[in-house]
PDB file of C-alpha atoms in Angstrom:
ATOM      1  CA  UNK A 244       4.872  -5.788  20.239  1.00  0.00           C
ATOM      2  CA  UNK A 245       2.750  -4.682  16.949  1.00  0.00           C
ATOM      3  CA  UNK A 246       3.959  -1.640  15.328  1.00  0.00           C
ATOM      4  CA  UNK A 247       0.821  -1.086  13.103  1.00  0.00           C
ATOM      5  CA  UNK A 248      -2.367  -2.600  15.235  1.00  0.00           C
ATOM      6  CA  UNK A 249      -5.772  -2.596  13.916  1.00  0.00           C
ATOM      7  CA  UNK A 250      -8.860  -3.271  15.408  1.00  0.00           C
ATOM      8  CA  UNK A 251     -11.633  -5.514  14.359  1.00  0.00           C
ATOM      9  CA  UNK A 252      -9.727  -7.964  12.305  1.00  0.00           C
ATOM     10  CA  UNK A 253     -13.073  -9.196  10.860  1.00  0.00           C
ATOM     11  CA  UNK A 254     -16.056  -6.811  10.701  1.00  0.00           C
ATOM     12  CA  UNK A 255     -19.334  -8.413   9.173  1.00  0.00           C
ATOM     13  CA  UNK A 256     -22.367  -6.253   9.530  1.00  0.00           C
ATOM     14  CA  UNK A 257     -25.343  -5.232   7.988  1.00  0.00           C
ATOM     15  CA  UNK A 258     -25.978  -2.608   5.621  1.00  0.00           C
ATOM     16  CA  UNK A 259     -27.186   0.831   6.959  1.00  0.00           C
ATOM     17  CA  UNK A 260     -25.559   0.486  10.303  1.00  0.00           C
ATOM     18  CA  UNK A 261     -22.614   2.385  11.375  1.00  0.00           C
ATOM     19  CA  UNK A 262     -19.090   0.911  12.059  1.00  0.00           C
ATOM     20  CA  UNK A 263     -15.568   2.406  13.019  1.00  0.00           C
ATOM     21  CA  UNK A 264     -12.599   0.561  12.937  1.00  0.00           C
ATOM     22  CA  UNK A 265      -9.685   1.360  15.286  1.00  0.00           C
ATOM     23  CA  UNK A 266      -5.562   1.976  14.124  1.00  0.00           C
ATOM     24  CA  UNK A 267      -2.840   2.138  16.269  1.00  0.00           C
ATOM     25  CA  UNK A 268       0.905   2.881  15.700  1.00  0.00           C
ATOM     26  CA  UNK A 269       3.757   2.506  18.105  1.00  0.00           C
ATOM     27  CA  UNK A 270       5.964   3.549  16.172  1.00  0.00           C
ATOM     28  CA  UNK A 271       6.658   7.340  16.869  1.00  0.00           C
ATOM     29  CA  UNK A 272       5.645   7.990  12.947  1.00  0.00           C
ATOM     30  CA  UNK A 273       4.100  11.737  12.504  1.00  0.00           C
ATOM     31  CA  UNK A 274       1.861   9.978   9.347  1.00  0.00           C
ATOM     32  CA  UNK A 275      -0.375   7.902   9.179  1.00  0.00           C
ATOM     33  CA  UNK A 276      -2.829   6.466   6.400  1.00  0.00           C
ATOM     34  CA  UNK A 277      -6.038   4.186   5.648  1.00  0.00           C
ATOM     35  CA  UNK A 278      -6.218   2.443   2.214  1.00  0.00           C
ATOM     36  CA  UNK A 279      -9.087   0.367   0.586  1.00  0.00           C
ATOM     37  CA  UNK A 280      -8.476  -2.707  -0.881  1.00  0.00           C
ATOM     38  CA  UNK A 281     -11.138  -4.557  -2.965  1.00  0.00           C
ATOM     39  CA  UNK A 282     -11.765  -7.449  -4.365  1.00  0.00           C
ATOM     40  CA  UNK A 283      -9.635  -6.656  -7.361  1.00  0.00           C
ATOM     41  CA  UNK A 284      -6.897  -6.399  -4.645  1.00  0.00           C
ATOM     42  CA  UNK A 285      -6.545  -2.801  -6.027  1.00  0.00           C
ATOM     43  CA  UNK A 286      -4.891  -0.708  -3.253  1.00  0.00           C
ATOM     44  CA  UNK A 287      -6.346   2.600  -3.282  1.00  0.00           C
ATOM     45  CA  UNK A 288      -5.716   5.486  -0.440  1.00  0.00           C
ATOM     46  CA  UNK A 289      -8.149   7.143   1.232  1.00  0.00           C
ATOM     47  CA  UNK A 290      -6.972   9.052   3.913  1.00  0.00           C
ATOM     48  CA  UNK A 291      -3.709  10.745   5.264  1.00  0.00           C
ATOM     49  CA  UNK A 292      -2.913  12.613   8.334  1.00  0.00           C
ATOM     50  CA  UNK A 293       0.548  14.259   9.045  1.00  0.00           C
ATOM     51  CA  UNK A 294       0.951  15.361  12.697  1.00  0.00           C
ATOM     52  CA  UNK A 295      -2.865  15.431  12.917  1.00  0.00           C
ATOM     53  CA  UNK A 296      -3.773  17.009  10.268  1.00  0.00           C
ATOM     54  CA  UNK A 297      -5.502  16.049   6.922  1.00  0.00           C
ATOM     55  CA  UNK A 298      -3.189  16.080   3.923  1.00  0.00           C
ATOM     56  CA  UNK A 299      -5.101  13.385   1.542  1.00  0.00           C
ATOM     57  CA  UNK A 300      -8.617  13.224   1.036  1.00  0.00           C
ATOM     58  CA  UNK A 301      -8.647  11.013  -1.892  1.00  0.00           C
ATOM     59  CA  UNK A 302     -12.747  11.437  -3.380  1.00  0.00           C
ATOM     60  CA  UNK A 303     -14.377   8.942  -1.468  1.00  0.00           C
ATOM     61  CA  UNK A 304     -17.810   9.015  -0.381  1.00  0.00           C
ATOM     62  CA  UNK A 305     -18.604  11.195   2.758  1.00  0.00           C
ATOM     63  CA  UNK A 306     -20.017   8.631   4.684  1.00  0.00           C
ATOM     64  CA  UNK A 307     -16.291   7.735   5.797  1.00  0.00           C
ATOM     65  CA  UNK A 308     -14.865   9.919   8.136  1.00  0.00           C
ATOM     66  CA  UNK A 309     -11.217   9.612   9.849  1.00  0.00           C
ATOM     67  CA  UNK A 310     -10.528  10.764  13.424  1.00  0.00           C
ATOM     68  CA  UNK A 311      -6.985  11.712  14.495  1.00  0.00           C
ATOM     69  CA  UNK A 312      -7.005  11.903  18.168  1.00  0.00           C
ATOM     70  CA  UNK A 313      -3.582  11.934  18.581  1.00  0.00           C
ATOM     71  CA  UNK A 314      -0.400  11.100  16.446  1.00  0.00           C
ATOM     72  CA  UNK A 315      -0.727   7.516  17.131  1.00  0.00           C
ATOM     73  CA  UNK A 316      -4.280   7.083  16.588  1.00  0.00           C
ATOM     74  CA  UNK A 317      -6.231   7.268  13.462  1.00  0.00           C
ATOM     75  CA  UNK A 318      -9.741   6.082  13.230  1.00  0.00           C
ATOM     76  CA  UNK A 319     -12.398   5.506  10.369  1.00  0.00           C
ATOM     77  CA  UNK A 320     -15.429   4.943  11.301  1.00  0.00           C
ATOM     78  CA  UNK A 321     -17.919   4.203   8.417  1.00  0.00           C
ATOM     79  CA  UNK A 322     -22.177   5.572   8.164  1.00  0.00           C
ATOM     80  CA  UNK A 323     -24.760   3.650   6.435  1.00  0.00           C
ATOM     81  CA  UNK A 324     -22.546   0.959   5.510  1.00  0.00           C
ATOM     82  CA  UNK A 325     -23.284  -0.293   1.653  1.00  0.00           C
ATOM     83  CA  UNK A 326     -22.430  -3.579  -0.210  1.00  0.00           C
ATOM     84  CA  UNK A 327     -19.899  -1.865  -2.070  1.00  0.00           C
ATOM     85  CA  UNK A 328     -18.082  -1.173   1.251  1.00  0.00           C
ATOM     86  CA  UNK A 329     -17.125  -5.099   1.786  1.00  0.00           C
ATOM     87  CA  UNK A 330     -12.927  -5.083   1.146  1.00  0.00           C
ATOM     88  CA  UNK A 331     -10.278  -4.798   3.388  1.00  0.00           C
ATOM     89  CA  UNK A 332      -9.061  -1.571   5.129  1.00  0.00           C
ATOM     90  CA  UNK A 333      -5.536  -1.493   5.997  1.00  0.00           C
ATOM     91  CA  UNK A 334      -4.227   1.088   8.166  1.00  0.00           C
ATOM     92  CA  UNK A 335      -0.509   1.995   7.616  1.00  0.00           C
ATOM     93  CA  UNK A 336       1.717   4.757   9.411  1.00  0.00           C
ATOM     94  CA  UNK A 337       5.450   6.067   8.067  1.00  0.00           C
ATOM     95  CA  UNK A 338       8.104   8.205   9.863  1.00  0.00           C
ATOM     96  CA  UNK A 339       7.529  11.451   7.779  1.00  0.00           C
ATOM     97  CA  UNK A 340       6.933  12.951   4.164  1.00  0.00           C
ATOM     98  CA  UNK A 341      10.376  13.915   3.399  1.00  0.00           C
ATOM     99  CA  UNK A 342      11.070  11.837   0.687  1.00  0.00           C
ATOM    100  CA  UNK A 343      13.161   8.073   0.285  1.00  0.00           C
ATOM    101  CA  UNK A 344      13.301   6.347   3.469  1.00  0.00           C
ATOM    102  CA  UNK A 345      11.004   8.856   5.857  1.00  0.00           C
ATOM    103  CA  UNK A 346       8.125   8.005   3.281  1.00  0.00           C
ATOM    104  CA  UNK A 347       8.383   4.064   3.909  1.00  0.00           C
ATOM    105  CA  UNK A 348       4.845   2.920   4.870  1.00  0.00           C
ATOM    106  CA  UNK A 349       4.363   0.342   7.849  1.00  0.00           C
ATOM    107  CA  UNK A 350       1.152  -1.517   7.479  1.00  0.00           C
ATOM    108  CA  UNK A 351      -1.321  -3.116   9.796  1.00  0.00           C
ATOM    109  CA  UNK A 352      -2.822  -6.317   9.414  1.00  0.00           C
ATOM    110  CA  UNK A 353      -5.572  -5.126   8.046  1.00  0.00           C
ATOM    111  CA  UNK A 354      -9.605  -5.524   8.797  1.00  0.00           C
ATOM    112  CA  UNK A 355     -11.977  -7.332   6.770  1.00  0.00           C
ATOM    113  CA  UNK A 356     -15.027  -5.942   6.375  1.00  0.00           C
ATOM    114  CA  UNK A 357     -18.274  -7.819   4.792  1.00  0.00           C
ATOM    115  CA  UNK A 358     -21.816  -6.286   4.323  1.00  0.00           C
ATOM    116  CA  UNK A 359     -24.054  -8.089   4.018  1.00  0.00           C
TER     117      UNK A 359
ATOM    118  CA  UNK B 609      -5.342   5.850 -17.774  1.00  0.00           C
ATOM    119  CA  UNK B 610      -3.671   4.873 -14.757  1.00  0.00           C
ATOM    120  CA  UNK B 611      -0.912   6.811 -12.736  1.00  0.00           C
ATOM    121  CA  UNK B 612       0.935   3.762 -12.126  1.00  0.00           C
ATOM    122  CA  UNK B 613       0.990   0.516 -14.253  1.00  0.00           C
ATOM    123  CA  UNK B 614       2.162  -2.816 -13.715  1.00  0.00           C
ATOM    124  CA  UNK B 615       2.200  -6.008 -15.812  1.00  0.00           C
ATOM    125  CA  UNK B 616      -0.376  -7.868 -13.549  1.00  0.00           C
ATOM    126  CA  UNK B 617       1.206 -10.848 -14.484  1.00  0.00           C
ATOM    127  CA  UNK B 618       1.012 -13.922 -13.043  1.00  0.00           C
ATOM    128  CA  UNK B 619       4.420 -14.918 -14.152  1.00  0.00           C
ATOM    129  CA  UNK B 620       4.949 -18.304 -13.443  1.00  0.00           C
ATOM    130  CA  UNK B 621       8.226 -19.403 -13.203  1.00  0.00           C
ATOM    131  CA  UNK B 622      10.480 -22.529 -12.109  1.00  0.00           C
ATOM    132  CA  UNK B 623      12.745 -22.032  -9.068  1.00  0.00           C
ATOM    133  CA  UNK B 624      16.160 -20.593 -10.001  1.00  0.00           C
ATOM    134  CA  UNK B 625      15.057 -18.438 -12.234  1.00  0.00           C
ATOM    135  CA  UNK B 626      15.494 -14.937 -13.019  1.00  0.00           C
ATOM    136  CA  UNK B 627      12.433 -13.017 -13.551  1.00  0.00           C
ATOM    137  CA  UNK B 628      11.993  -9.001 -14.150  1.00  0.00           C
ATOM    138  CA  UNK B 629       8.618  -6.595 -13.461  1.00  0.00           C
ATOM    139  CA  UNK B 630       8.034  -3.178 -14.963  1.00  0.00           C
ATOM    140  CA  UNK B 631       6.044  -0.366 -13.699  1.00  0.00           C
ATOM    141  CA  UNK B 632       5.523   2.705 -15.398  1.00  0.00           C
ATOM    142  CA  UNK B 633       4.959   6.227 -13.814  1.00  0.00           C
ATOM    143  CA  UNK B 634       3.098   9.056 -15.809  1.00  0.00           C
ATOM    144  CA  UNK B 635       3.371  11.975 -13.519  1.00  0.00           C
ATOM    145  CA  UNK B 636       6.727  12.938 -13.869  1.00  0.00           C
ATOM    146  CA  UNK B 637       6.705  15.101 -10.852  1.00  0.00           C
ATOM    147  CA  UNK B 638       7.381  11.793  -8.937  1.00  0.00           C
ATOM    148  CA  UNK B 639       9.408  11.609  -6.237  1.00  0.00           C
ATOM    149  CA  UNK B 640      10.187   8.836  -4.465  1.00  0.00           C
ATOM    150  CA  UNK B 641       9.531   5.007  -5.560  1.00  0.00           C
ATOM    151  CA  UNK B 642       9.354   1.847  -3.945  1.00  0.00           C
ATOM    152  CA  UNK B 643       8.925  -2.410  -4.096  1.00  0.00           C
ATOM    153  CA  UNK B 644       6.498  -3.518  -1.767  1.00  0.00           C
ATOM    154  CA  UNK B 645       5.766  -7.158  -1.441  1.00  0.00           C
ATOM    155  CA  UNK B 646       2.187  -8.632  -0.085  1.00  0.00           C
ATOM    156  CA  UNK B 647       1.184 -11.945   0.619  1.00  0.00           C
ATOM    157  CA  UNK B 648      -1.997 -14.119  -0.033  1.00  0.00           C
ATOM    158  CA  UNK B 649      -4.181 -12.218   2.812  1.00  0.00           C
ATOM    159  CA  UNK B 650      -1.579 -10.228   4.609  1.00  0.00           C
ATOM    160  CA  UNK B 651      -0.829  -6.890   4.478  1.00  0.00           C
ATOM    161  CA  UNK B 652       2.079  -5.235   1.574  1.00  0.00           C
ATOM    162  CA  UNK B 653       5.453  -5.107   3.247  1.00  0.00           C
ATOM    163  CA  UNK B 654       8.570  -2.634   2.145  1.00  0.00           C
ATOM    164  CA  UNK B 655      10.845  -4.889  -0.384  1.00  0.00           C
ATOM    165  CA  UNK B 656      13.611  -1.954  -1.060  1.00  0.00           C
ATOM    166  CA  UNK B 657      13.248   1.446  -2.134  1.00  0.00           C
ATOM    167  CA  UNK B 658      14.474   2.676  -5.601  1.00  0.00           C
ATOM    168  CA  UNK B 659      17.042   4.999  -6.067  1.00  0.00           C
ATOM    169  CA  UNK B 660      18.059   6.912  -9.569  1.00  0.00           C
ATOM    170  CA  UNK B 661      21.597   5.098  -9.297  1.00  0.00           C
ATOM    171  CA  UNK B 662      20.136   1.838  -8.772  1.00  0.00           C
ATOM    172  CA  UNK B 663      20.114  -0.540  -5.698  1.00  0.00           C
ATOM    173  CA  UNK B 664      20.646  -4.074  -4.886  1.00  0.00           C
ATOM    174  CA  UNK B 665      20.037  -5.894  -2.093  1.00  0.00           C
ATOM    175  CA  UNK B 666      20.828  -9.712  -2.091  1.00  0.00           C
ATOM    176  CA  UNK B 667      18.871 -10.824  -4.494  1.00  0.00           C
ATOM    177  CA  UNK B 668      16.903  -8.673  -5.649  1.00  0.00           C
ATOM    178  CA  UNK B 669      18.129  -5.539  -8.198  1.00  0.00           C
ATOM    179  CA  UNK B 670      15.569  -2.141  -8.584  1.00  0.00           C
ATOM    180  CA  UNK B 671      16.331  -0.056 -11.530  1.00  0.00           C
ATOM    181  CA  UNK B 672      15.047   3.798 -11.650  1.00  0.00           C
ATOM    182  CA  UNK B 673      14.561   5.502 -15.514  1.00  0.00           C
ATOM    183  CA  UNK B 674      13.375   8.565 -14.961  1.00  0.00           C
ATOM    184  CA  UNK B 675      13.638   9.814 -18.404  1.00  0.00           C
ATOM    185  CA  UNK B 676      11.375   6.840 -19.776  1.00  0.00           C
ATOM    186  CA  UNK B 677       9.810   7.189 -15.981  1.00  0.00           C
ATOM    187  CA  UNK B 678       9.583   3.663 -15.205  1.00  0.00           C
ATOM    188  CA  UNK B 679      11.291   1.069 -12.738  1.00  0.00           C
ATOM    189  CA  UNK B 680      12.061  -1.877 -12.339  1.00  0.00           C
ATOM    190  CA  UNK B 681      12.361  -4.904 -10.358  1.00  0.00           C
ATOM    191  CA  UNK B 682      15.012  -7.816 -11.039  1.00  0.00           C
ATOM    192  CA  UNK B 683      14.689 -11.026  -9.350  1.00  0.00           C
ATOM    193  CA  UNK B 684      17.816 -13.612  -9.524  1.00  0.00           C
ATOM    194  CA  UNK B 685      17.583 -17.501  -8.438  1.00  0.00           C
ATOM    195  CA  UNK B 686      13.758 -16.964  -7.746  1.00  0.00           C
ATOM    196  CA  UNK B 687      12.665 -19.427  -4.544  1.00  0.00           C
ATOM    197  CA  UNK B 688       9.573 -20.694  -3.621  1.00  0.00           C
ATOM    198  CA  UNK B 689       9.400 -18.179  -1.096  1.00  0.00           C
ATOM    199  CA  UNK B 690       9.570 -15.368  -3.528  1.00  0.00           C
ATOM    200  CA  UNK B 691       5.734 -16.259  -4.734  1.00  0.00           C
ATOM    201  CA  UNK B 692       3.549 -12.980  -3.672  1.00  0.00           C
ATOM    202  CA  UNK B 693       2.344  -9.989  -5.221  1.00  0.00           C
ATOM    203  CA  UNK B 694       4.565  -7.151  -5.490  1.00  0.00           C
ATOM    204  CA  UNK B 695       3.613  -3.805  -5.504  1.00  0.00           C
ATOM    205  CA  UNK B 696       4.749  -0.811  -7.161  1.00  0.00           C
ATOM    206  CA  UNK B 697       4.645   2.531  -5.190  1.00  0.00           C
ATOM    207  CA  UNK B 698       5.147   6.098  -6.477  1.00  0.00           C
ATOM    208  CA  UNK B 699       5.308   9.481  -3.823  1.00  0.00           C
ATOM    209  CA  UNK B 700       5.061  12.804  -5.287  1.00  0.00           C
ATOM    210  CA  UNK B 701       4.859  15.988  -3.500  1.00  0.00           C
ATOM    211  CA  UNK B 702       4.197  18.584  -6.075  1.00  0.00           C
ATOM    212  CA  UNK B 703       0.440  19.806  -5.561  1.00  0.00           C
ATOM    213  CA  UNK B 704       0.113  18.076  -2.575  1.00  0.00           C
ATOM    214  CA  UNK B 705       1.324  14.877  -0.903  1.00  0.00           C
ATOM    215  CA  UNK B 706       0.175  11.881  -3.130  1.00  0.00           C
ATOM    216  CA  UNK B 707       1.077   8.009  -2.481  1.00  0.00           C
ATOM    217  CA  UNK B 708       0.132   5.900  -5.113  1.00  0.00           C
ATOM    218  CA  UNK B 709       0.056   2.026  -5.461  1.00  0.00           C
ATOM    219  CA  UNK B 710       0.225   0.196  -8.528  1.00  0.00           C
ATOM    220  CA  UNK B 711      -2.509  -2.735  -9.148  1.00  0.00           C
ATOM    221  CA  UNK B 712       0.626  -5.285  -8.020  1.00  0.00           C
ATOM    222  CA  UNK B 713       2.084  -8.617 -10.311  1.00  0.00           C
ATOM    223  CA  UNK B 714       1.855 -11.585  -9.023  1.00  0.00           C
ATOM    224  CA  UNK B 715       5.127 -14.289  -9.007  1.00  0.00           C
ATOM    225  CA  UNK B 716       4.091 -17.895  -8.911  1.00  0.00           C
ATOM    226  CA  UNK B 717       7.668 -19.954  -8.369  1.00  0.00           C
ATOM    227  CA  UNK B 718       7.107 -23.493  -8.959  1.00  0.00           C
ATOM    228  CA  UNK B 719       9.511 -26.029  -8.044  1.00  0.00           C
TER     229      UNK B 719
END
């Protein structure tokens, strides 16, 4: 029984097409968050939704757009994919933003993404 | 210059020993702080949280200065096992949630 799920674990497309990639919690966490991580292995964060709603929008390029459906879901789905997009996208989820413990971050497994 | 920065490292060090990362904070705003771990191709994992008074668990000992605004990590009789990446993570809530990673050090324990 996952707590963080992702889906595609491996993503290899072409550039210009469109892609989403699917996150899951099971958790019962009211937060939930998508992070890039590049070749550098730099872990930088993209997006953050608290109870559904949008409280990071880090500046990344408007051709990635999250979709909340409900507390347990967040999406990203990805337009005109680029070269620069290849890295992995980890999906994490924590209880709260309250500080110390609520703040701990669960992660997924993450989804590898190559353009090509 | 970065919000958070780590000694990317690698430190490479025999089994048994004791080895220490730093990570520095500039926003002193900054909340809460945290150890993560992450493996070769897996995803970063919670190590401990840091707390001003200082915490231990088993091994491992995570220091909090927040007039210098760093903290610390302290590893004692490093195993094999130990060898990963770990992360430094700052929260801050003042004009607006922010979660912040640090670029990670990596721990090679040899035997």
């Amino acid at each position: 029984d996952t707590a963080v799920s992702q889906t595609p674990k491996y993503l290899v497309t072409q550039m210009g097409n469109d892609k989403s990639i699917k996150c899951e919690q099971n958790l019962g966490h009211d937060t939930m968050y998508w992070y890039k991580q590049d070749s550098k292995k730099f872990l930088k964060i993209m997006f953050s939704y608290n109870n559904k709603e949008l409280i990071i929008n880090e500046t990344v390029p408007n051709r990635f757009s999250p979709k909340s459906p409900d507390k347990a879901h967040l999406n990203l789905h990805i337009n005109s994919l680029e070269l620069g997009d290849s890295a992995v996208y980890f999906c994490a989820s924590s209880q709260g933003l309250l500080g110390g413990p609520q703040e701990t971050q669960y992660f997924g497994p993450g989804t590898r993404l190559l353009v090509l | 210059r970065k919000e958070v920065e780590q000694d990317p490292g690698p430190f490479n060090v025999p089994e048994g020993a004791t080895v220490a990362f730093n990570c520095t904070y500039s926003n002193s705003a900054s909340q809460s702080f945290f150890w993560y771990r992450q493996d070769c191709r897996k995803e970063p994992k919670l190590l401990m949280s840091v707390y001003s008074s200082g915490n231990e668990d088993g091994r491992f000992t995570a220091q909090l200065n927040r007039a210098s605004q760093y903290i610390s990590l302290l590893i004692r009789d490093s195993k094999l096992s130990d060898s990963a990446t770990y992360l430094c993570v700052v929260t801050r809530h003042t004009g607006g949630f922010k979660t912040i990673f640090g670029a990670g050090t990596r721990l090679f324990v040899k035997a």
